[in-house]
Amino acid sequence: MATSEGTLASVKLYTDSQVLSGWESVTVTRSITELSSTFTLSATEQHPTDPLRRTIRADTPVSVALGDDVVVDGWVYSLSTAYQPAAHSLSVTGADFSLDLQQCSADRSPGHWEGQRLDQIARDLLAPFPKTRLLAGEATGQPIEKFTLRTGESVAKALTRGARLAGLVLTGDGLGGVRFTTPGIAVAPTALLRDAQGAGRIRSAIIDETTENRFSSYKVVGQTDSSEGAAAL
């Protein structure tokens, strides 16, 4: 989601010691297909010695709030600065704490489980990351007969692979929490209208349509050691 100009005043970035506001543009992205929520905030400083630049560093823990709602709780991982004769601009980009699960390899010895439920496997893999936690979600089904980590596999990829075995989706809450769930099918009760259609809720939008990576047929390959299983496949 992206904030409109009318709501920029309500956007605040909280650090350990300060509350920063006055951002000129803000983008917060959350998706059921991405574990981590991300944010980008931009501002223009009055001069290069403005304290804003000195209070934010890469790896700074922050919280992004829209009004009274904290929508992202995580880290700053990128800073971009630009100098011009009359201005100094700063762009801050980060993600919630679950980004660590995407960037760090799963490191557990032994790296395999037998007869364990998916939620227990998840708790074991999340243990080295105190800023993350497993949230209540869909039942994770029967114990997995055998689950083994792959060399160099990230925690997020391992959990995503386990979720697929249970017919679930791995997603996050933007605050470092992760859960196993199923995509919803409910439709929003309110309509999204453009201003030209009356009391619209959409100030501006860009719609991209593409057929890239879409195919007319898909083949699923499996293996089994029995003729009955082969027939079922």
XYZ file of C-alpha atoms in Angstrom:
233
model
C 0.000 0.000 0.000
C 1.131 3.552 -0.638
C 0.063 6.605 1.343
C -1.578 9.559 -0.368
C -0.422 13.138 0.111
C -3.219 13.775 2.582
C -1.960 11.125 4.982
C 1.770 11.862 4.885
C 1.517 13.956 8.036
C 0.384 10.876 9.977
C 3.426 8.793 8.966
C 6.080 8.496 11.654
C 9.348 6.589 11.887
C 10.215 5.561 15.440
C 13.799 4.852 16.483
C 15.108 4.087 19.955
C 15.461 7.767 20.752
C 13.396 9.799 18.289
C 10.146 10.095 16.381
C 10.765 11.315 12.822
C 8.004 12.783 10.664
C 7.626 15.240 7.798
C 8.236 12.660 5.078
C 7.600 13.737 1.495
C 6.792 10.268 0.176
C 6.059 6.940 1.824
C 5.540 3.459 0.423
C 4.685 0.427 2.538
C 4.327 -2.906 0.767
C 2.685 -6.017 2.179
C 1.828 -9.114 0.160
C 0.638 -12.629 0.843
C 3.308 -13.842 -1.593
C 6.153 -12.146 0.301
C 7.130 -13.015 3.854
C 8.551 -9.590 4.732
C 6.832 -6.220 4.593
C 8.989 -3.425 3.206
C 8.970 0.353 3.428
C 10.594 3.334 1.745
C 10.441 6.855 3.183
C 11.881 9.937 1.538
C 12.550 13.444 2.809
C 14.476 16.556 1.811
C 16.735 18.100 4.414
C 17.197 21.830 4.683
C 20.987 21.555 4.620
C 23.623 18.778 4.692
C 24.203 19.181 8.446
C 20.559 18.525 9.338
C 20.421 15.998 12.215
C 18.074 13.668 10.319
C 20.960 12.122 8.394
C 22.922 11.433 11.562
C 20.118 9.699 13.456
C 19.491 6.893 10.960
C 21.992 4.240 9.985
C 21.774 0.917 8.210
C 20.710 -1.830 10.653
C 18.897 0.714 12.858
C 15.816 -0.920 14.458
C 12.734 1.150 13.633
C 8.952 1.102 13.606
C 6.812 2.674 10.876
C 3.414 3.950 11.987
C 0.461 5.224 9.972
C -1.460 7.250 12.502
C -1.786 5.088 15.605
C -1.111 1.825 13.779
C 2.387 0.337 13.610
C 2.515 -1.352 10.196
C 6.188 -2.370 10.058
C 8.523 -3.249 12.907
C 12.007 -4.064 11.698
C 15.323 -2.789 10.373
C 16.662 -0.117 8.048
C 18.813 -1.893 5.460
C 19.441 0.810 2.876
C 20.075 4.561 2.835
C 20.218 6.671 -0.304
C 21.339 10.299 -0.211
C 21.507 12.914 -2.943
C 23.090 16.357 -2.821
C 21.976 19.320 -4.915
C 22.876 23.012 -4.692
C 19.759 23.876 -2.683
C 18.666 20.570 -1.202
C 19.795 17.336 0.377
C 17.452 14.382 -0.037
C 17.391 11.162 1.936
C 15.586 7.893 1.204
C 15.290 5.207 3.884
C 14.417 1.616 2.963
C 13.845 -1.300 5.287
C 11.793 -4.349 6.124
C 10.301 -6.088 9.114
C 12.333 -8.461 11.263
C 11.355 -11.496 9.181
C 13.793 -10.260 6.530
C 16.470 -12.060 8.555
C 14.729 -15.338 7.704
C 15.058 -14.603 3.997
C 18.689 -13.532 4.089
C 20.141 -16.027 6.587
C 20.754 -19.710 5.948
C 19.056 -22.227 8.184
C 21.682 -23.442 10.629
C 20.649 -26.330 12.859
C 22.374 -29.515 13.891
C 21.087 -32.025 13.119
C 19.504 -30.529 10.018
C 16.692 -33.031 9.739
C 13.469 -33.961 11.536
C 11.512 -37.199 11.613
C 7.864 -37.416 12.589
C 7.637 -33.727 13.582
C 4.802 -31.326 12.874
C 5.486 -28.291 10.711
C 4.900 -25.854 13.576
C 7.592 -27.557 15.672
C 10.042 -27.440 12.764
C 9.262 -23.734 12.394
C 9.910 -23.049 16.081
C 13.256 -24.816 15.873
C 14.300 -22.755 12.841
C 13.088 -19.462 14.341
C 14.897 -20.031 17.644
C 18.133 -18.206 16.613
C 16.095 -15.109 15.641
C 14.657 -13.529 18.816
C 12.914 -10.736 16.911
C 10.721 -13.250 15.057
C 7.943 -15.494 16.330
C 5.469 -18.070 15.078
C 1.880 -16.808 15.102
C -1.279 -18.862 15.446
C -2.648 -19.854 12.058
C -4.060 -22.807 10.196
C -3.546 -26.300 11.613
C -0.305 -27.635 10.165
C -1.670 -31.137 9.658
C -0.072 -34.480 10.331
C 3.589 -34.881 11.354
C 6.010 -34.829 8.430
C 7.654 -38.216 8.010
C 11.048 -36.721 7.153
C 12.187 -33.145 6.565
C 15.809 -32.270 5.768
C 17.430 -28.886 5.279
C 19.184 -28.266 1.985
C 22.708 -26.885 1.890
C 22.667 -23.084 2.021
C 18.876 -22.954 2.143
C 17.466 -19.883 3.881
C 15.074 -20.240 6.795
C 12.278 -18.697 4.739
C 12.808 -21.133 1.853
C 12.852 -24.099 4.214
C 9.607 -22.998 5.869
C 8.012 -22.268 2.489
C 8.935 -25.773 1.311
C 7.440 -27.243 4.466
C 4.287 -25.169 4.038
C 3.782 -26.528 0.530
C 3.930 -30.073 1.864
C 0.993 -29.171 4.114
C -0.893 -27.222 1.426
C -0.328 -23.925 3.229
C 1.186 -20.505 2.536
C 3.888 -18.858 4.651
C 3.204 -15.186 5.305
C 4.054 -12.459 7.823
C 2.346 -9.737 9.849
C 4.885 -6.967 9.198
C 6.036 -7.023 12.827
C 8.353 -10.031 12.766
C 5.618 -12.610 13.167
C 5.172 -15.453 10.664
C 2.233 -17.793 10.218
C 1.042 -20.667 8.094
C -2.274 -19.911 6.432
C -4.426 -20.412 3.354
C -5.337 -17.652 0.863
C -8.676 -16.046 1.692
C -11.628 -16.068 -0.691
C -13.748 -13.350 0.931
C -14.447 -10.185 -1.083
C -14.083 -6.749 0.501
C -17.528 -5.373 1.443
C -16.782 -1.867 0.132
C -16.210 -0.829 -3.468
C -13.059 0.931 -4.636
C -14.128 3.930 -6.719
C -12.208 6.562 -8.595
C -12.877 10.221 -7.828
C -14.566 10.569 -11.207
C -17.158 7.970 -10.159
C -18.359 9.920 -7.137
C -17.058 9.759 -3.599
C -13.966 7.901 -4.667
C -11.375 6.325 -2.397
C -8.586 6.037 -4.994
C -6.585 9.232 -5.473
C -4.253 7.721 -8.075
C -3.279 4.289 -9.328
C -1.137 2.450 -11.858
C -2.361 -0.868 -13.264
C 0.060 -3.210 -15.008
C -1.177 -6.276 -16.893
C 1.172 -8.932 -18.213
C 1.093 -12.510 -19.482
C 4.733 -13.093 -18.592
C 5.357 -16.526 -17.040
C 1.818 -17.688 -17.799
C 1.388 -20.886 -19.800
C -1.466 -22.831 -21.341
C -0.479 -26.120 -19.704
C 1.512 -27.259 -16.674
C 3.042 -30.653 -15.899
C 3.613 -31.954 -12.380
C 6.331 -34.587 -11.981
C 6.307 -37.024 -9.070
C 7.712 -40.389 -8.135
C 6.492 -43.422 -6.228
C 7.613 -46.974 -5.560
C 4.213 -48.615 -6.179
C 2.078 -49.182 -9.276
C -0.994 -47.928 -7.416
C 0.753 -44.685 -6.640
C 1.869 -44.332 -10.261
C -1.717 -44.736 -11.425
C -2.830 -42.067 -8.996
C -0.209 -39.673 -10.305
